[in-house]
Every structure is written in C-alpha cells, then in structure tokens.
Amino acid sequence: MRWLLRKDVLILARSRLLVALLIAYPVAIALLIGFAISRSPSRPRVAIVDETPPGQTVEVGTRRVNVHQYTEHLFSQVQPVNVGTRAQAVAKVRSAQVLAAVVIPPDIATRVSSGTIQAQLELIYNGNALVQSLVQSQLRSALAQANLGFSEQIQQAAAGAIDVLLRGGNLGVLGAPTNLIGLSSIPPLLRHVLARQPPGPDRAALERVAAFADFAARNLRLSKNVLSTVGQPIRIHSVLLHGRRTPLDTFAVVVAVTVSLMFVCILLAAGGVALEREERALARLVRGLVSRETLLAEKGSLAAACGFTVAFAMLAGVSAFVTLEWSRAGLWLLALAFGAVAFGALGVAIGALAREVRAASLLAFLLSLPLAFLALVPAGSVASGLYDATRVISFAFPFKPSLQALDAAVNSSSPALGVSILHLAALTAVFGLLARVGLRGAD
Amino acid sequence: MGALAAPDAVSPVLSVRGVAKRFGELQALRDVSFDAHAGEIVAVVGPNGAGKTTLLSIIAGTQRPSAGEVVGPPRARAQGARVGWVPQQTALYSKLSVAENLRLFARLEKLAEPEPAVQRMLEQTGLLERASDRLERLSGGNRQRVNVAVGLVADPPVLALDEPSASLDPRQRERLWEFICARSRGGTGIVFSTHTLGEAQRFADRVIVLDRGELLFDGPPQAFMRQVDGRGAGEAGSLEHALVAFLEQLGR
C-alpha cells in the first residue's frame, strides 16, 4: 500500500489545478452555506408614507398616545425609506428600490380612538413569487411587531387611566373637578358613614351603594390584568429537550467544515478509484500485485487524510473569527477522522461503480449537494411524510452523522458523539462493501 | 526466428489446460489446451470474437476461467513469479515518468532489488534518455515500449502480449519485435495475440488458431498453411490467406 500511496501523492502533486479546485471549490461552497445559515434575515427596505398630521394622538380615557410612536415601531422593524406621497412610494416599489411601501393614512388616530372602526394601513408591493413570499413572511411580521409595540403603548395608557379612576386625584382632563375621590376609596368611606347610620331604608340603600362600589373597584383592578393578557395572550417559554443551545455561528462553522470534508473526501476517493480504471492500470494491479481491498483502503485513506487536513485547517482558521473551545480539540479530531473515513468509503464506492473519472466526479457532485441540503431540512418545515423520507436518506449517507458528530464535538449538542461515531463506522463498512462489489468486475 | 533457445518439451513455462470461459449465455472459450515453452513464441490468431483477448486475459491472470487452469513452471510458481502481461492499450500512469512507472511496478512485484531491474529495462527498451519524461509526453510507440517493459520488469518466465503492435507504425513495430525476439532468445516464453498475421508468420514458432472460443489448430505456421493447401484450398501463400481459406472450408 505504501508504494501505491506514494504514487497517488505524486500524481496529486502533479495535478495542481485539480488539487486547487478540489480544495477551493468545497471551501467556497462551505463558506457560502455557512454564511447563508449564520446571517440573520436582513430587515426589508420599505418606503413609508406617513400621512398623519404632526402631533396627532390617540385618546385612551384620560391619556393620549402619539401616533408617531407607531411609525417609530415600524421604523425599527424595517429599513425605512421616507417618502412624501403615495405616488412616490408606488414609483419606488415599481423601480424595485424598495421591497414594498406602507401608507399610514391621516385618519388612523381617529379610527383607533373611536374604538369601533378598525384602523387600516395600505401595503403596496409587486414582484415575482419569491418577492411576494418575502413580503408575506418578513413584512407582515414587521407590521405585526409594530402593531404589538403600539398596542402596548395604548395598554399602558389605558392602565394609567384605570389607575387614576381607582386612586382618584387630578384626572388632567379639561373641565374635570380637581382632587376627585378614587373608586377604591368609596367602600371604606361608605362603611364609615354606615356605622353611624340608624337602620332604615336610607341605610339599606347606602349598603347597596357600598357593595356596588366595592365590586366595581375590585373588577376595575382586574381589568388592568385583562388588558395585558389581551395585548399578549400567550407568552413563549422555551424548553430545549437535548443538549445545550448551539449558537448559530458555531453551527454554521460546523456545517461549512462538514461540507468541505465531504467534498474533498468523496471527490478524491471517487476520482482516485476511477482513475485506476481510466488509466487501465486497475487490471494490472489486481491480477496479484495488490488486492482489491488494499487498493480501496489506500484510496479511501488518502482521500480521508486530505479531507481531514483541509477540514481541520478550516476549523482552526475559522476559530480566529468565531469562538471555539480549543479544549475540545481532541473531540473535533475524533469526529473529523470518523467523518473523513466514512466519506472516503462513500467516495471509493462511487469511484468503483462509476468506472471513469468524469462520471465519478459528476456522480459525487450530484450526490453530495442534495445530501447536504436534505440533512439540513428542519423538522416541521416540510410535510411529515417528506421529512421522514429525508431522514431515511440522511441516515443512509455519512453527511448527517458527520455533521452531528462534529456538532457534538464542537458544541456538545445531541446526539452524543459516540452515537454518531458508531453510525459513521457502520456506514463505512457498508460503503466499503459496496465498493468491493463495484470492483468485482475489474477484470 | 524466436526459436534459438530450444523449447523444453518436458517442462513447459506455461500450460493451458482445458480452459473454458462463459459470460452469461456467451461461451467465449471452450476447452482450450496448449503449452508454451521457454524461448518459444506462440501466436494466438483468429477472427474478431474468436476469444483471443479472453484467452490472453486468463493467461495473464486478470480473468478467472470458468473451467480449466493455467499453470506455470514449478520453479517459477515456487518463487511467486507471475506471467508478464502487456495489455493491448497501455496500462500505466500518464502523470508518472517512464522510470517512476517501472519503479512502481518493480516494487509492487516485490523485487528484491528494483533499481537494477528498472535500469535494465530502460536500457533494453532504449528509453534511458526518456527515463524522466512523463508518459503523457511520449509517442504511442514509446508508450507501448514502456508497456512491454513493465510487463517484463520482474523478468517473468513467460510474457503474454495482447495485440502488442496494434497502434504502432511500421518502424515502431519493427523495433518492438526486435525487442520481443531478443527476450525470446534469452529464454522468455512469449504468447501474443494478433490480427496482423504477417507478424505471426514471420515471428511465431507456433500458431494457435481460435474461432468462436474453440482451438482449431496448434502448430507451426508452415504446417498450418500446408494443412490448408492439402485440403484443396489452392496456394495459400501467406498465413492470412491460409486462415481465411481455413475458416471458409469450415463454413465459418
């Protein structure tokens, strides 16, 4: 095997363009995928036409909420582009300078204050199905966030007005008497009066008034809680079932490194085996000079060693930008080694079955990219039947277990590293066997 | 021409005994038996699909027979020596140099001293000056010389060549046969297949005529031509005419 290894290293060293492509392409793909995963969704660029008069307010009992606060909430959710008129907004949407336009009508404050007519915004957008989907998902979410923020302002104002009614004092409303008694002060005051009142119809009437005041005060206090419940009926409490929370950026690193590992190992192993056939040297080798098993082991090992080196170099390089725990480096190496060997086994199987370098390379690409994407499909994002199918496919190939192994090694996520390593070892055996069957006809 | 070293009738360097090969429904070889002796040149001839390449592959060990066996001389078997093999198309690494290819196969053959063997083959094939040239930069003729050299690097007792001169021009063909004949004179048994019957007539001590997997004749070329003439095929003149006439007589 030593001389075969030396020969292959020599051939690799003399195929510099191939080696450069083999390393540059997967690294570029890996970085793109990592970038796409780690990058938080950008705020959509939206034209906003605020037609409300300056200083217009929504009246909530004794309080006033400036309509401009709604605009501020909306501004914080999008990349706002202020325009003066609806026509300008439409022009910006048409010229694709903005994703969409939102028109805030002049009567929004009147409608919100009425309590009976719902206020309405105008959302203007066009574009292809992708843009429309983006507007549906991103902009509607931004508007919902702005609505929520504004409704919190209104709730606070309403809660303040209820407080004043309960506690009394100066309402601050034009024409209202000063130093008003609060609703909660009425029941004890009436009880004090009732104590000195002789029995009779007047006392009975006062007792009924006191009972009502007590009931009203207690229910008004409850209404404050009701207000906050209506504003946000359900709060979210997150519970992570397994492992620890994985930061998105380190997961992106794991994905990028696994993709690189996969490409280098599979392409090199598949190409190496197919090259022996293409050079017609395979028959010469396997007629007693080298066993088929040794040949496959040599190709797989060389590819695994190259992939392992590239992947570890990537991981080490990325650690300059993303915080990784170097104390876990031993586990990284373990995960990378098992992943590399499993990918190498898949590569030699492809090479043995494809029979020529171009077909092997094409098959390796055709297989690798979908495998990576299928393994990244989150549960619940597709129909359950389709998700089950992706799980079965991912289980049968080394990408997902390699990703899980490296994720466990880097981020201590689940499943445990040992489980993934066992899975990878089993896949190595299966693909090794498949490769041996593929070489059976190498006469 | 290659019979300077007297064939050893007692101990052949190669014995093909009752070899048959089946590919599914196709019977490629049927009960083929013959011997090759040290220094003897044996040509395997026949029309397309006769089974020549299959027979050579079985002799070389790249295919297993469905029945029968191929046996080398007892001494060579004991030393682990294999039949040297020269496939029809060069089976070498184009990114490696001539010397690197020879060195690799010398090491894979587990030669005790690979370097002298590499030097010897470079000298014998006249490729000493091209030793460091990569194979991809050599002409077709020179590549075939390296192909033959790799087949001989372990100094095998018998060399199997599958249409060795098929892609060569006349001058290259002449040089190749000079080299093969020199090896034969040195005692190496040579078994080769060819469509160029003039080569068989000129260089072979014996011809094996195959058709549809059957061995139809085994003997010297002149004996084959005489046999064809004797059957009333007219003046055969050349091995090529004789073979055509022979197959026509058999209705094939």
Coordinates of N, CA, C and O in Angstrom, one line a residue, chain A residues 314-376:
Chain A
M314 N -9.5 24.3 8.2 CA -10.7 25.3 8.2 C -11.2 25.6 9.6 O -11.4 26.8 9.9
L315 N -11.3 24.6 10.4 CA -11.8 24.7 11.7 C -10.9 25.6 12.5 O -11.3 26.6 13.2
A316 N -9.6 25.4 12.4 CA -8.6 26.2 13.1 C -8.6 27.6 12.6 O -8.5 28.6 13.4
G317 N -8.7 27.8 11.3 CA -8.7 29.1 10.7 C -9.9 29.9 11.1 O -9.8 31.1 11.5
V318 N -11.1 29.2 11.1 CA -12.3 29.9 11.5 C -12.3 30.3 12.9 O -13.0 31.3 13.3
S319 N -11.6 29.6 13.8 CA -11.6 29.8 15.2 C -11.0 31.2 15.5 O -11.2 31.8 16.6
A320 N -10.4 31.8 14.5 CA -9.9 33.2 14.7 C -11.0 34.2 14.7 O -10.9 35.3 15.2
F321 N -12.1 33.8 14.1 CA -13.3 34.7 13.9 C -14.5 34.3 14.8 O -15.3 35.2 15.2
V322 N -14.6 33.0 15.1 CA -15.7 32.5 15.9 C -15.1 31.8 17.1 O -14.2 31.1 16.9
T323 N -15.7 32.1 18.2 CA -15.2 31.5 19.5 C -15.5 30.0 19.5 O -16.6 29.5 19.5
L324 N -14.4 29.2 19.5 CA -14.5 27.8 19.6 C -13.7 27.3 20.8 O -12.6 27.9 21.1
E325 N -14.1 26.3 21.4 CA -13.4 25.8 22.6 C -12.3 24.8 22.2 O -12.5 23.7 21.9
W326 N -11.1 25.4 22.2 CA -9.9 24.5 21.9 C -9.7 23.4 22.8 O -9.0 22.4 22.5
S327 N -10.2 23.5 24.0 CA -10.1 22.4 25.0 C -10.8 21.1 24.5 O -10.5 20.0 24.9
R328 N -11.7 21.3 23.5 CA -12.4 20.1 22.9 C -11.8 19.7 21.6 O -12.4 18.9 20.9
A329 N -10.6 20.1 21.3 CA -10.0 19.8 20.0 C -9.8 18.3 19.8 O -9.9 17.9 18.7
G330 N -9.6 17.6 20.9 CA -9.4 16.1 20.7 C -10.7 15.5 20.2 O -10.7 14.6 19.3
L331 N -11.8 16.0 20.6 CA -13.1 15.5 20.1 C -13.3 16.0 18.7 O -13.9 15.2 17.9
W332 N -12.9 17.2 18.3 CA -13.0 17.6 16.9 C -12.3 16.6 16.0 O -12.8 16.2 15.0
L333 N -11.1 16.3 16.5 CA -10.2 15.4 15.6 C -10.9 14.0 15.5 O -10.9 13.4 14.4
L334 N -11.5 13.5 16.6 CA -12.2 12.2 16.5 C -13.3 12.3 15.5 O -13.5 11.4 14.7
A335 N -14.2 13.3 15.7 CA -15.3 13.5 14.8 C -14.9 13.6 13.3 O -15.5 13.0 12.5
L336 N -13.9 14.4 13.1 CA -13.4 14.6 11.7 C -12.8 13.3 11.2 O -13.1 13.0 10.0
A337 N -12.1 12.6 12.0 CA -11.5 11.4 11.5 C -12.5 10.4 11.1 O -12.5 9.8 10.0
F338 N -13.5 10.2 11.9 CA -14.6 9.2 11.6 C -15.4 9.7 10.4 O -15.8 8.9 9.5
G339 N -15.7 11.0 10.3 CA -16.4 11.5 9.2 C -15.6 11.4 7.9 O -16.1 10.9 6.9
A340 N -14.3 11.6 8.0 CA -13.5 11.6 6.8 C -13.4 10.1 6.2 O -13.5 9.9 5.0
V341 N -13.3 9.2 7.2 CA -13.2 7.8 6.7 C -14.5 7.3 6.1 O -14.5 6.6 5.0
A342 N -15.6 7.8 6.7 CA -17.0 7.4 6.1 C -17.2 8.0 4.7 O -17.6 7.4 3.8
F343 N -16.8 9.3 4.6 CA -16.9 9.9 3.3 C -15.9 9.3 2.3 O -16.3 9.1 1.1
G344 N -14.8 8.9 2.7 CA -13.8 8.2 1.9 C -14.4 6.9 1.4 O -14.3 6.5 0.2
A345 N -15.1 6.2 2.3 CA -15.7 4.9 1.9 C -16.8 5.1 0.8 O -16.9 4.4 -0.2
L346 N -17.6 6.2 1.1 CA -18.6 6.5 0.1 C -18.0 6.9 -1.3 O -18.4 6.5 -2.3
G347 N -16.9 7.6 -1.2 CA -16.2 8.0 -2.4 C -15.6 6.8 -3.2 O -15.8 6.8 -4.4
V348 N -15.0 5.9 -2.5 CA -14.5 4.7 -3.3 C -15.6 3.9 -3.8 O -15.5 3.3 -4.9
A349 N -16.8 3.9 -3.1 CA -17.9 3.2 -3.7 C -18.4 3.8 -5.0 O -18.7 3.2 -6.0
I350 N -18.4 5.2 -5.0 CA -18.8 5.9 -6.2 C -17.8 5.6 -7.3 O -18.2 5.4 -8.4
G351 N -16.5 5.7 -7.0 CA -15.5 5.5 -8.0 C -15.5 4.1 -8.6 O -15.3 3.9 -9.8
A352 N -15.8 3.1 -7.7 CA -15.8 1.7 -8.2 C -17.0 1.5 -9.1 O -17.0 0.7 -10.0
L353 N -18.1 2.2 -8.8 CA -19.4 2.0 -9.6 C -19.4 2.8 -10.8 O -19.9 2.4 -11.9
A354 N -18.7 4.0 -10.8 CA -18.8 4.9 -11.9 C -17.9 4.6 -13.0 O -18.1 4.9 -14.2
R355 N -16.7 4.0 -12.7 CA -15.8 3.5 -13.7 C -14.9 4.5 -14.5 O -13.9 4.1 -15.0
E356 N -15.3 5.7 -14.5 CA -14.4 6.7 -15.2 C -14.5 8.0 -14.4 O -15.5 8.3 -13.7
V357 N -13.4 8.8 -14.5 CA -13.2 10.0 -13.6 C -14.3 11.0 -13.7 O -14.9 11.5 -12.8
R358 N -14.7 11.3 -15.0 CA -15.7 12.3 -15.2 C -17.1 11.9 -14.6 O -17.7 12.6 -14.0
A359 N -17.4 10.6 -14.9 CA -18.7 10.1 -14.4 C -18.6 10.1 -12.8 O -19.6 10.4 -12.2
A360 N -17.5 9.7 -12.3 CA -17.3 9.6 -10.8 C -17.5 11.0 -10.2 O -18.2 11.2 -9.2
S361 N -16.8 12.0 -10.8 CA -16.9 13.4 -10.3 C -18.3 13.9 -10.4 O -18.8 14.5 -9.4
L362 N -19.0 13.6 -11.5 CA -20.3 14.1 -11.7 C -21.3 13.5 -10.7 O -22.1 14.1 -10.0
L363 N -21.1 12.1 -10.5 CA -21.9 11.4 -9.5 C -21.7 11.9 -8.1 O -22.6 12.1 -7.3
A364 N -20.4 12.2 -7.8 CA -20.1 12.7 -6.5 C -20.7 14.0 -6.2 O -21.3 14.2 -5.1
F365 N -20.7 14.9 -7.2 CA -21.4 16.2 -7.0 C -22.9 16.0 -6.9 O -23.5 16.6 -6.1
L366 N -23.4 15.2 -7.8 CA -24.9 15.0 -7.9 C -25.4 14.5 -6.5 O -26.5 14.8 -6.1
L367 N -24.6 13.7 -5.9 CA -25.0 13.0 -4.7 C -24.7 13.9 -3.5 O -25.6 14.0 -2.5
S368 N -23.6 14.6 -3.5 CA -23.2 15.4 -2.3 C -24.1 16.6 -2.0 O -24.5 16.7 -0.8
L369 N -24.3 17.4 -3.0 CA -25.1 18.6 -2.7 C -26.5 18.3 -2.1 O -26.8 18.8 -1.1
P370 N -27.3 17.4 -2.8 CA -28.6 17.1 -2.2 C -28.5 16.5 -0.8 O -29.3 16.8 0.1
L371 N -27.4 15.7 -0.6 CA -27.3 15.1 0.7 C -27.1 16.2 1.8 O -27.7 16.1 2.9
A372 N -26.3 17.2 1.5 CA -26.1 18.2 2.4 C -27.4 19.0 2.7 O -27.7 19.3 3.9
F373 N -28.1 19.3 1.7 CA -29.3 20.1 1.8 C -30.4 19.3 2.6 O -31.1 19.8 3.4
L374 N -30.5 18.0 2.2 CA -31.5 17.2 2.9 C -31.2 17.1 4.4 O -32.2 17.1 5.2
A375 N -30.0 17.0 4.7 CA -29.6 16.8 6.1 C -29.9 18.1 6.9 O -30.0 18.0 8.1
L376 N -30.0 19.2 6.2 CA -30.3 20.5 6.9 C -31.8 20.9 7.0 O -32.1 21.9 7.5

